[in-house]
CSV table of C-alpha atoms in Angstrom, one decimal:
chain,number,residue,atom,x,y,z
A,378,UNK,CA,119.9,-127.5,39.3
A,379,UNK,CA,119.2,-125.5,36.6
A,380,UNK,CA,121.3,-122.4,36.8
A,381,UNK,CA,119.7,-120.1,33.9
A,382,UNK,CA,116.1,-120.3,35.5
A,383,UNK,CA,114.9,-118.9,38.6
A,384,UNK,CA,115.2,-120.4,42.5
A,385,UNK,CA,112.6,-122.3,44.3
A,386,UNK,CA,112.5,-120.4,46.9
A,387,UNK,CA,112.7,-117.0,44.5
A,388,UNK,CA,108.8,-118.0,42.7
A,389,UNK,CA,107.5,-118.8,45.8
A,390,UNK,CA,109.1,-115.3,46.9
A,391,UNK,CA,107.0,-113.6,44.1
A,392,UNK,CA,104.4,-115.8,44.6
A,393,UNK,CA,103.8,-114.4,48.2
A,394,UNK,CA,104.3,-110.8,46.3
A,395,UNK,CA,101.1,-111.7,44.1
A,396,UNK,CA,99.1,-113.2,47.1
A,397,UNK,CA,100.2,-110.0,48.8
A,398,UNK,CA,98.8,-107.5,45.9
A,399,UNK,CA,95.7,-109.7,45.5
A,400,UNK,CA,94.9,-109.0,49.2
A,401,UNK,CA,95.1,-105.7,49.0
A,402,UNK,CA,93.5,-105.3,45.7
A,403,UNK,CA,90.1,-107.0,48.0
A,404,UNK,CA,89.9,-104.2,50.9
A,405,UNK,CA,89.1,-101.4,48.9
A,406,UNK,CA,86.1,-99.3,50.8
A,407,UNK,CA,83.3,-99.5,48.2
A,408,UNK,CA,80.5,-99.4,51.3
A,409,UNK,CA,77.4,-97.2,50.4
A,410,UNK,CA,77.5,-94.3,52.4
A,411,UNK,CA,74.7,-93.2,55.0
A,412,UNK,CA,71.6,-91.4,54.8
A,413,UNK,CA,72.0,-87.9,55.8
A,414,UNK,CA,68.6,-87.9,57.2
A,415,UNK,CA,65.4,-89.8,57.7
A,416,UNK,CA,64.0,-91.4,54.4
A,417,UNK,CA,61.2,-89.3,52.2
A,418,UNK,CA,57.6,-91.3,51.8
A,419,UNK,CA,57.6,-92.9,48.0
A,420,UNK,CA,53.7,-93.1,48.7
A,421,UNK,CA,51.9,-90.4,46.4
A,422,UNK,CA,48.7,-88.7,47.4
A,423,UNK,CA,45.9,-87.0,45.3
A,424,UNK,CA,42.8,-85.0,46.6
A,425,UNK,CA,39.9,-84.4,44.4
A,426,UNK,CA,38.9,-81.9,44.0
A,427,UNK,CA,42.5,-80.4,43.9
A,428,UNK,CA,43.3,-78.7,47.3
A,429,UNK,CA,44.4,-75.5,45.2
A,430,UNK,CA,41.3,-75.6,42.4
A,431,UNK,CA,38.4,-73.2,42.2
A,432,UNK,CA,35.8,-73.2,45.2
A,433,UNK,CA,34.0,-77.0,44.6
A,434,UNK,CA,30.1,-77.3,44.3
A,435,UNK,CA,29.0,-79.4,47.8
A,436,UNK,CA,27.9,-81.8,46.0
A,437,UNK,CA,30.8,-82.8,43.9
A,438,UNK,CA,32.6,-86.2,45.0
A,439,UNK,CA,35.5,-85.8,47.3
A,440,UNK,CA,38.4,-88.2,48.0
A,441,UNK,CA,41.7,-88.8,48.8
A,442,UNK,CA,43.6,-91.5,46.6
A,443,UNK,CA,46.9,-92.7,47.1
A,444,UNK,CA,49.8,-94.7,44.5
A,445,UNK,CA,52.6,-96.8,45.7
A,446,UNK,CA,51.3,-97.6,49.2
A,447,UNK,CA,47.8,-97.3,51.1
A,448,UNK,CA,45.8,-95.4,53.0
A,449,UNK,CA,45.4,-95.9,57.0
A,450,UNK,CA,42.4,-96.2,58.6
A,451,UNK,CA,42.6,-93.1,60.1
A,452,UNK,CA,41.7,-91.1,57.0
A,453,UNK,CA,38.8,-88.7,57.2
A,454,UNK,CA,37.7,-85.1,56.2
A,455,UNK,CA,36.2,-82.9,59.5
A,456,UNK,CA,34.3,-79.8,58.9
A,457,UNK,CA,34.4,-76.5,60.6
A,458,UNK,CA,32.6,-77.9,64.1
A,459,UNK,CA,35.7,-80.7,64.0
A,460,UNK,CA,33.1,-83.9,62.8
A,461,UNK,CA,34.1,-86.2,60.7
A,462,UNK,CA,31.8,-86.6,57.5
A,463,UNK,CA,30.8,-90.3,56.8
A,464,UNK,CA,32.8,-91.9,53.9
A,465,UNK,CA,34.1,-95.2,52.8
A,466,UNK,CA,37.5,-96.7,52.1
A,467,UNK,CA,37.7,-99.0,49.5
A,468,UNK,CA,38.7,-102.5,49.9
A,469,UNK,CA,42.3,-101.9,48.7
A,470,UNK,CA,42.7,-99.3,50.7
A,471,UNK,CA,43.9,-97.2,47.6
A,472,UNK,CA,41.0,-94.4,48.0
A,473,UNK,CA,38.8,-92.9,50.6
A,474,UNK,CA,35.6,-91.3,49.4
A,475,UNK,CA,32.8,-88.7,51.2
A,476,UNK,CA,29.6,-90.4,51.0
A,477,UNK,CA,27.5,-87.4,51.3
A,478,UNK,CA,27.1,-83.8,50.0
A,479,UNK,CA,29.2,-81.3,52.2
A,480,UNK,CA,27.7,-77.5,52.9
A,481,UNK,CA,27.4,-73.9,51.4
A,482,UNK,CA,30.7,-72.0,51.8
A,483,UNK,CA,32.2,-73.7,54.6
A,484,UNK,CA,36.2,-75.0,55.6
A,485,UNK,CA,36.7,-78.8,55.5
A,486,UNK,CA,40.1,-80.3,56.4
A,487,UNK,CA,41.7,-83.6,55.4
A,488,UNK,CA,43.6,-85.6,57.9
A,489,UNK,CA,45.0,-89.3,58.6
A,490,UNK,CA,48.3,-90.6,57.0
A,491,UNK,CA,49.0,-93.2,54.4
A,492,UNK,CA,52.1,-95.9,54.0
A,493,UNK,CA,53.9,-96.6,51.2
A,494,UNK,CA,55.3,-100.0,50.1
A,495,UNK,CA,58.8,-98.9,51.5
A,496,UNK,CA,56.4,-99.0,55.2
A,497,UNK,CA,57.6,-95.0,55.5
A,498,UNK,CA,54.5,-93.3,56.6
A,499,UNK,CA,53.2,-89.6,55.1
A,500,UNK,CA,50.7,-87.6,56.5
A,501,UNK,CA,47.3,-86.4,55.1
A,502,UNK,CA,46.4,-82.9,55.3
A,503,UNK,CA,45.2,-80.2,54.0
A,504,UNK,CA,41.7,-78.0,53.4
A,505,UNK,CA,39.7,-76.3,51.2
A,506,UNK,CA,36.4,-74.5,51.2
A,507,UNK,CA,33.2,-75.3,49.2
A,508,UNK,CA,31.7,-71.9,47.3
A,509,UNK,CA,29.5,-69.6,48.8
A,510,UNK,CA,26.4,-68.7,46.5
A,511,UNK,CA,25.7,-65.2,46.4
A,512,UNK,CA,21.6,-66.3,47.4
A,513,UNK,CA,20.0,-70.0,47.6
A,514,UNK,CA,16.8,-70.6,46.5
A,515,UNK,CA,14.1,-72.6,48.4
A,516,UNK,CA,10.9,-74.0,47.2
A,517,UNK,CA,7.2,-75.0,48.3
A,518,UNK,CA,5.6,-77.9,47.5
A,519,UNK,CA,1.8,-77.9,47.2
A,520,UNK,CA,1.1,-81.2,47.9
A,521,UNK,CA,2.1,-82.8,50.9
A,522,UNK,CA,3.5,-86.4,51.7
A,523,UNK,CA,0.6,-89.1,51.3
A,524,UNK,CA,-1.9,-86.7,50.9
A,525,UNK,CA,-5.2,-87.6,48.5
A,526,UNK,CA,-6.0,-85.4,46.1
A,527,UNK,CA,-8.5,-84.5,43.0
A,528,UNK,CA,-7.9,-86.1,39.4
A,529,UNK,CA,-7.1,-82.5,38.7
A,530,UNK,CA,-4.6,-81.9,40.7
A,531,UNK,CA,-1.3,-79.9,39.8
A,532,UNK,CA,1.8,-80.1,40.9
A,533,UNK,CA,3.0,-76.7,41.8
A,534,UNK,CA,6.9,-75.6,42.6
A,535,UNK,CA,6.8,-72.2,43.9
A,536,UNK,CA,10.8,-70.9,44.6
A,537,UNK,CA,11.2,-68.1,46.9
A,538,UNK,CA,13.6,-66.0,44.3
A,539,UNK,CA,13.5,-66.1,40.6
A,540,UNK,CA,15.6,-68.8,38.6
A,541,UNK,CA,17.4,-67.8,35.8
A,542,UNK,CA,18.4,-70.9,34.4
A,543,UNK,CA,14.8,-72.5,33.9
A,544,UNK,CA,16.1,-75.2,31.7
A,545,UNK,CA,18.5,-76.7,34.7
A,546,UNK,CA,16.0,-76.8,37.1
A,547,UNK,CA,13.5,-78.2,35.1
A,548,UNK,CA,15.5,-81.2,34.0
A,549,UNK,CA,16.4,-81.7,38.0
A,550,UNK,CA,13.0,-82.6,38.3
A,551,UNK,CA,11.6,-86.2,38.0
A,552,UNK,CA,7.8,-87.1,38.1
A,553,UNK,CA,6.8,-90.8,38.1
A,554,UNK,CA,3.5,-91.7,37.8
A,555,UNK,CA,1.9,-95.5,38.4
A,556,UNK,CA,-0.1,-96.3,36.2
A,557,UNK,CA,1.9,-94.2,33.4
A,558,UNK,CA,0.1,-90.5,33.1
A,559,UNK,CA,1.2,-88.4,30.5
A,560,UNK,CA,1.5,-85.1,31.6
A,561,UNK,CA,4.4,-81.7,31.3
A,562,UNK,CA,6.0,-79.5,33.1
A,563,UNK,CA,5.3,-75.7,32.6
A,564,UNK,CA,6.7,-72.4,33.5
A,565,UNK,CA,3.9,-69.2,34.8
A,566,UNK,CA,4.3,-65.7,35.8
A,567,UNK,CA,6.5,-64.9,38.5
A,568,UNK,CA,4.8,-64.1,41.5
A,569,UNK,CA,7.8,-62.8,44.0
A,570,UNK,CA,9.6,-65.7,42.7
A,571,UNK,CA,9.3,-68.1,40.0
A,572,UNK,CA,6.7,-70.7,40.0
A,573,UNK,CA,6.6,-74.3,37.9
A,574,UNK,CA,3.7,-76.7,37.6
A,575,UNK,CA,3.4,-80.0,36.6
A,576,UNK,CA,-0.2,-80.8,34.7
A,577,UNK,CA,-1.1,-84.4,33.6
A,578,UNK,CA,-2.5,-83.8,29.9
A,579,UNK,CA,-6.3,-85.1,31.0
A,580,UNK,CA,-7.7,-85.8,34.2
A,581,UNK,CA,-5.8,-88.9,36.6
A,582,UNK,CA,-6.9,-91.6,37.1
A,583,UNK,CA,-8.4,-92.6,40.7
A,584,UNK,CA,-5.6,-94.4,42.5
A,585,UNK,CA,-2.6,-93.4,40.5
A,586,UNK,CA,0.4,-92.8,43.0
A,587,UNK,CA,2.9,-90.1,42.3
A,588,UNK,CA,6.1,-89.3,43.1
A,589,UNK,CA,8.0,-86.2,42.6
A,590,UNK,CA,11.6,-85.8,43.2
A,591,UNK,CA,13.6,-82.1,42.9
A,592,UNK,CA,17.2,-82.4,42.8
A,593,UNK,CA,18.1,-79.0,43.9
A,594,UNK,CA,20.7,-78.5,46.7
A,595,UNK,CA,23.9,-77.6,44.7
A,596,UNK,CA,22.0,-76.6,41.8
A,597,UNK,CA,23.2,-73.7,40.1
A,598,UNK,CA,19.8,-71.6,39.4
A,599,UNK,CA,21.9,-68.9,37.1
A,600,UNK,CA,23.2,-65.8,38.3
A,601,UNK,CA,25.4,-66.8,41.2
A,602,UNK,CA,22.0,-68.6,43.1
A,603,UNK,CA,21.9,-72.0,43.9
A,604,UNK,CA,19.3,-74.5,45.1
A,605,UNK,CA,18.9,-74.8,49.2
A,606,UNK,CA,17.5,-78.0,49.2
A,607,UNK,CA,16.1,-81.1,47.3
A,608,UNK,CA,12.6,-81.8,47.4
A,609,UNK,CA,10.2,-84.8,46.9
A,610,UNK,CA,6.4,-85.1,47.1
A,611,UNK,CA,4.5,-88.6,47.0
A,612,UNK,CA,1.0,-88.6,46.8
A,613,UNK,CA,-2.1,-90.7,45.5
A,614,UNK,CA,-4.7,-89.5,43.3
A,615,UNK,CA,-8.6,-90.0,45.5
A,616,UNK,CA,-11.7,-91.1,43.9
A,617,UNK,CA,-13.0,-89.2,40.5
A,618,UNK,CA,-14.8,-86.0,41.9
A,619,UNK,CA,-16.5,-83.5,39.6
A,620,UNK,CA,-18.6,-80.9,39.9
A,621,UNK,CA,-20.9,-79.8,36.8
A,622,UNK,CA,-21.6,-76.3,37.5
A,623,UNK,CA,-23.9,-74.8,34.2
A,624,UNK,CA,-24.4,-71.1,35.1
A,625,UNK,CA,-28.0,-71.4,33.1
A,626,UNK,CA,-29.1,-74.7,35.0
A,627,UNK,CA,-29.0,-72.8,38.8
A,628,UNK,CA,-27.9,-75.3,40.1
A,629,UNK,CA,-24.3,-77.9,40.7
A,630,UNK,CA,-24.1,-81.4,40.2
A,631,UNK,CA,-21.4,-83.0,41.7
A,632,UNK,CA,-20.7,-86.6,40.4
A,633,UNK,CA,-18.7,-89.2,41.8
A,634,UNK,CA,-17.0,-91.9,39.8
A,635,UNK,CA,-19.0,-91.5,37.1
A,636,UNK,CA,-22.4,-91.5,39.3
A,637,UNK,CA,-24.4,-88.5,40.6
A,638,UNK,CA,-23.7,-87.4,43.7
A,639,UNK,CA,-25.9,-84.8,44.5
A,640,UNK,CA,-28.0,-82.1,43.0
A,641,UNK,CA,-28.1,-78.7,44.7
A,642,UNK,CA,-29.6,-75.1,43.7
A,643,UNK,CA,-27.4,-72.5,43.8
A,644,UNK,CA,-26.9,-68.7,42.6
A,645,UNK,CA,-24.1,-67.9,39.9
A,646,UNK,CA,-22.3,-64.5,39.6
A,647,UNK,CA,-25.1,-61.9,38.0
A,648,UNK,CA,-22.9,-61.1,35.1
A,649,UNK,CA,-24.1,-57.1,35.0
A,650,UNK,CA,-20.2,-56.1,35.4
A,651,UNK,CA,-17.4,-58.5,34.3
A,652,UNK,CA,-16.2,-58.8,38.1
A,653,UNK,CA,-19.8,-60.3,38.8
A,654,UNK,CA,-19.2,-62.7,36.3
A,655,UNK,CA,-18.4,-66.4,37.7
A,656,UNK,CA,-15.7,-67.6,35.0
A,657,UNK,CA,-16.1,-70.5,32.8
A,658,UNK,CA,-14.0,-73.3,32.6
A,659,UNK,CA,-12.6,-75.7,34.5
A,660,UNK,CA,-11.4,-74.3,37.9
A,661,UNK,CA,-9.7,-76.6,40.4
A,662,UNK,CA,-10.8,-76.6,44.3
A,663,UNK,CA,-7.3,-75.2,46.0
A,664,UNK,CA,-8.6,-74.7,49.4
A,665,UNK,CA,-11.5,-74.7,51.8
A,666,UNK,CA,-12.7,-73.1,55.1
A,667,UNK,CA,-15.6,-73.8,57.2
A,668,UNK,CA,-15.7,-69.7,58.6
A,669,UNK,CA,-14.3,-67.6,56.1
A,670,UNK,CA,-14.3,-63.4,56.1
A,671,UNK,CA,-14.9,-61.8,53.1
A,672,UNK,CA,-15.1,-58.3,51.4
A,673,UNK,CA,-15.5,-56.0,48.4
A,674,UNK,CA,-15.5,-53.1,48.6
A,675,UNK,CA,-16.7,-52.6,45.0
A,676,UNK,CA,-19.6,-54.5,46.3
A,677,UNK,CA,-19.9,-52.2,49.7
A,678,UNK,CA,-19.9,-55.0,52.1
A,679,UNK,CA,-16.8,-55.7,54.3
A,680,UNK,CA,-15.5,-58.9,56.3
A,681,UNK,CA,-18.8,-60.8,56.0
A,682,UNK,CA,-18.3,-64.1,57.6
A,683,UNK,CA,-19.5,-67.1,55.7
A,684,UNK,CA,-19.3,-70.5,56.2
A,685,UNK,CA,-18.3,-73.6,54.3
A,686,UNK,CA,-16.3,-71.7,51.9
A,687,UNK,CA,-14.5,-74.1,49.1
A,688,UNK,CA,-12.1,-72.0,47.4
A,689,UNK,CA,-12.2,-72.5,43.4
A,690,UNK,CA,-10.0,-69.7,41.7
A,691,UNK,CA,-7.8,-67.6,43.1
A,692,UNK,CA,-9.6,-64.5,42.1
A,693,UNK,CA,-12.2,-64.9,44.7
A,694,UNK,CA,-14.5,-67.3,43.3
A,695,UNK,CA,-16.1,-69.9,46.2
A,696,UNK,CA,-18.4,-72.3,46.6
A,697,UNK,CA,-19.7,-71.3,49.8
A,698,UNK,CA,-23.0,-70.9,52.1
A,699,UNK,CA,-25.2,-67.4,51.6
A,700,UNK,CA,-28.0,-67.5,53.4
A,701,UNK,CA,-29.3,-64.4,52.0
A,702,UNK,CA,-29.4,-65.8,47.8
A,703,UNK,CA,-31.8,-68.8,49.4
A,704,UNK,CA,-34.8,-67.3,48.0
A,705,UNK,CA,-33.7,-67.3,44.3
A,706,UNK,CA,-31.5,-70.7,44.6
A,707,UNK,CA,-32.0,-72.7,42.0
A,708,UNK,CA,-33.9,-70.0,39.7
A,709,UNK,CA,-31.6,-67.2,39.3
A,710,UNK,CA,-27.9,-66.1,39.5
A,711,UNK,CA,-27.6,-62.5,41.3
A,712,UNK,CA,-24.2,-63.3,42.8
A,713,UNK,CA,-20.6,-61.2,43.0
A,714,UNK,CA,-19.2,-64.1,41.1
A,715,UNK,CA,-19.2,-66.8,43.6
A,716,UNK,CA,-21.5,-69.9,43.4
A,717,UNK,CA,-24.2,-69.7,46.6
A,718,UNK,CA,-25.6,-73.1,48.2
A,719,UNK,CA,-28.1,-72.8,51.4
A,720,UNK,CA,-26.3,-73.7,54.6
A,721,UNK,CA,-27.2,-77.1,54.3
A,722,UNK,CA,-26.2,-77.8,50.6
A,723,UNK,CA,-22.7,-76.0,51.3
A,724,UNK,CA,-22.2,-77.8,54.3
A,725,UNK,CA,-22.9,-81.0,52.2
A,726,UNK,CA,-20.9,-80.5,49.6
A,727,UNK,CA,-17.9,-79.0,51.8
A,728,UNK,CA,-17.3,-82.3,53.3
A,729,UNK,CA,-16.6,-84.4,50.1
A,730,UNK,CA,-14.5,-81.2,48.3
A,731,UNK,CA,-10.7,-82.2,48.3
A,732,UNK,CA,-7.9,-80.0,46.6
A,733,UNK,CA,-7.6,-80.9,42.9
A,734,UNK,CA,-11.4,-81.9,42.3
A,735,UNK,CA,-12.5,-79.8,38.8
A,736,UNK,CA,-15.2,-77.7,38.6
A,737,UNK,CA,-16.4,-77.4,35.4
A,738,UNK,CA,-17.9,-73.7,35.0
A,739,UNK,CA,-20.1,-73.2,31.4
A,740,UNK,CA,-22.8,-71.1,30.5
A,741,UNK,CA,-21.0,-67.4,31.0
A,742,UNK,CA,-19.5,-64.8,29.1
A,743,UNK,CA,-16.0,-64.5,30.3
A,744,UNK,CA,-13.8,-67.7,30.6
A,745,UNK,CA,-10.9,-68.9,33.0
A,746,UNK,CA,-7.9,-67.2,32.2
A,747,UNK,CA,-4.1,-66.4,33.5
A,748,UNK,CA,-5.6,-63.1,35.0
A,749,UNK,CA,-7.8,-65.5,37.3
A,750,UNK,CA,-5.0,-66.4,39.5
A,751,UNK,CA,-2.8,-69.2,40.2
A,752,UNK,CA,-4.7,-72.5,38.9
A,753,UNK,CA,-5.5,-71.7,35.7
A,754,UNK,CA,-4.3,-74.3,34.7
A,755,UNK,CA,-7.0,-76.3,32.7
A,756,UNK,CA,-7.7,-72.9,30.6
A,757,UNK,CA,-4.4,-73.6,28.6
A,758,UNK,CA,-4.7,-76.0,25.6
A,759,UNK,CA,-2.1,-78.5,25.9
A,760,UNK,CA,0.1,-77.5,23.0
A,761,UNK,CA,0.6,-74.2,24.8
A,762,UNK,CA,0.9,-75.9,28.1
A,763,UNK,CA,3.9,-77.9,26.8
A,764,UNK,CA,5.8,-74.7,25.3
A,765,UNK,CA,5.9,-73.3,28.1
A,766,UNK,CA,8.6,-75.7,29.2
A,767,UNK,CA,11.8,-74.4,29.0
A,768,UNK,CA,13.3,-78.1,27.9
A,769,UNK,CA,11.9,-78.1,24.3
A,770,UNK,CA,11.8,-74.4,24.2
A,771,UNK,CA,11.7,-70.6,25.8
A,772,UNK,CA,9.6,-71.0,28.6
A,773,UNK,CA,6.8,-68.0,29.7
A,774,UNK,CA,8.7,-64.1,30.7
A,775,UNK,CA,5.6,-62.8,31.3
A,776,UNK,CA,4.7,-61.6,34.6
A,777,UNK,CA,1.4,-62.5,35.7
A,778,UNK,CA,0.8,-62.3,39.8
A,779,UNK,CA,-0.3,-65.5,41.3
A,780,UNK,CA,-2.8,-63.7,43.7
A,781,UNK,CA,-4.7,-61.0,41.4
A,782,UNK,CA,-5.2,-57.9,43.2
A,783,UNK,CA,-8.4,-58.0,45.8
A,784,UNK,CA,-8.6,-62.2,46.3
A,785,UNK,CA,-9.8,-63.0,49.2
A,786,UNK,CA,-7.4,-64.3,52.0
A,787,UNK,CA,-7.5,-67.0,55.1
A,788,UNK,CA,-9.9,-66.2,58.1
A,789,UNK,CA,-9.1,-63.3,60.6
A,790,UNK,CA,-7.0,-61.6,57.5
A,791,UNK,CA,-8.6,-58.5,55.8
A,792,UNK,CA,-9.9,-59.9,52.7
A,793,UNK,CA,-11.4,-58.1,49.6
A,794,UNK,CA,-12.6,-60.1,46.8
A,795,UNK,CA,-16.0,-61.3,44.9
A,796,UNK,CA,-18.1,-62.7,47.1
């Protein structure tokens, strides 16, 4: 036995110490400790528009997008009668988005929930209302769905309010034309309200098809209006129709597709004061009425009642039945402007008028011009015609009235015009 080192049973002693230490070195508490309350959603949510931004135009595109989780299939946005407006949720579930244009100044409310990856659910919500124009702007179309018309035919816009910003509106407008016709947009007079044609640059071609589309609703039209609506026309251009009217000849010749149709003596305007004189130029059949009243009181007659009345020019000028110019039909004008036919004739030649056919006016002293009403538009050279759109530069500021003072108006209305 070594007496200078340590017992056997002394290291084993200390060994038990260090076992001992190392044991209780091991239970130290280093646990994590517990939530305090439930756990927070990681997922992250963003509307567009922002919930908090600037009124949004109806027509913007609104969603609800989410990072670090996805969206549940309850997602939706309700409007103010509690629907839910159609939209789509995108295959990854990431982003839910309106698929169509919401309304004028009204509340819409986001609701649903989305999960994040941590599978703790937040809730969607939250509203915001679209802007309120201060007045919306609606517009007629002259032309109606699949209806045939002349190879003259415009295409006339006419807005019940004036628009400011011409240049917007015009380029919301799309005509297409098969075949190909080259044609223009231009700007007239207002006339309570603005008004905008579109004029091919020479006569259509029989058969082409049109179609017109107006992009309006959410338009802003300047000045705190806004479009109500959008608008499309589609139409098809008839057979070739025009009538060669030569104030010196007495008589119209209408010709179809190249052929003539018929001949018929008539009566022109009498040309002693301008207002008797039937306007030359090429006027475009708007309208037409088998009983129409008419009356000018320059004249002295009042609410005469004539029959097969085509209207020609806004200003009062017809072709129409007048049984009382038979006699000098064909040899002599003595008319108020208008151009006469015997019953017959007009009656004739009322059932192949549609709107748009020309009617090519010569032979008088005074031509077609923007003080003739609302279709003048074959009295403007196409140069001009083209500057008055407001694309490629200022378009019109004049003020000329659609319906000059004194044109005659629809049956059983007071009417006072040339006769």
């Amino acid at each position: 036995m070594n007496a200078n080192g340590p017992t056997r049973r002394t290291v084993l002693a200390a060994a038990g110490l260090a076992v001992v230490g190392a044991a209780a070195a091991c239970t130290t508490d280093n646990k994590p400790s517990k939530p305090s309350g439930p756990r927070q959603p990681t997922v992250a949510v963003t509307f567009s528009p922002a919930l908090d931004a600037a009124p949004p135009n109806p027509t913007e595109q609104f969603s609800v997008s989410v990072s670090g989780g996805v969206l549940n299939p309850d997602v939706k946005l309700i409007n103010p009668a509690g629907n839910s407006i159609p939209g789509v949720l995108s295959d990854d579930r990431k982003t839910f988005t309106v698929s169509t244009p919401l309304g004028y100044g009204a509340k819409y409310t986001w609701s649903g929930s989305a999960v994040g990856f941590d599978r703790v659910t937040r809730k969607i919500d939250g509203s915001f209302t679209t802007l309120t124009p201060k007045e919306k702007i609606g517009v007629v179309v002259n032309v109606a769905d699949g209806q045939e018309v002349g190879i003259a035919a415009p295409l006339i816009l006419k807005f019940d309010g004036t628009v400011e910003d011409k240049e917007a509106v015009e380029k919301a407008l799309t005509v297409v034309t098969t075949p190909h016709t080259e044609g223009s947009w231009a700007w007239l007079g207002e006339d309570n309200g603005s008004r905008i044609h579109w004029r091919s640059r020479d006569y259509f071609k029989p058969g082409t098809k049109v179609h017109m589309s107006a992009k309006f609703y959410g338009l802003d039209f300047g000045g705190g209006t806004y479009g109500d609506s959008d608008v499309t026309s589609d139409f098809v251009i008839g057979r070739s129709q025009i009538v060669k009217a030569d104030a010196s000849s007495h008589q119209i010749v209408v010709v179809r597709d190249g052929a003539t149709l018929m001949t018929l003596p008539c009566s022109y305007g009498q040309g002693d004061v301008d207002r008797n004189v039937t306007r030359s130029g090429i006027h475009v059949v708007s309208e037409k009425h088998a009983d129409f009243y008419m009356s000018n009181p320059a004249a002295g007659y009042f609410n005469i009642h004539e029959r097969w009345a085509v209207r020609i020019s806004n200003n009062g000028e017809f072709i129409h039945a007048n049984p009382e110019t038979v006699g000098v039909q064909g040899s002599s004008n003595v008319t108020n402007g208008c151009i006469n036919l015997s019953l017959s004739n007009a009656e004739q030649y009322f059932a192949t008028a549609i709107y748009g056919d020309p009617v090519e006016v010569t032979g008088t002293r005074i031509d077609l011009s923007e003080a003739d009403g609302d279709i003048y538009d074959w009295a403007v050279s196409w140069p001009t015609w083209k500057s008055w759109s407001a694309i490629k530069g200022e378009a019109p500021s004049k003020s000329v009235p659609a319906t000059p003072k004194g044109a005659p108006v629809p049956q059983n209305a007071n009417p006072s015009a040339p006769r």
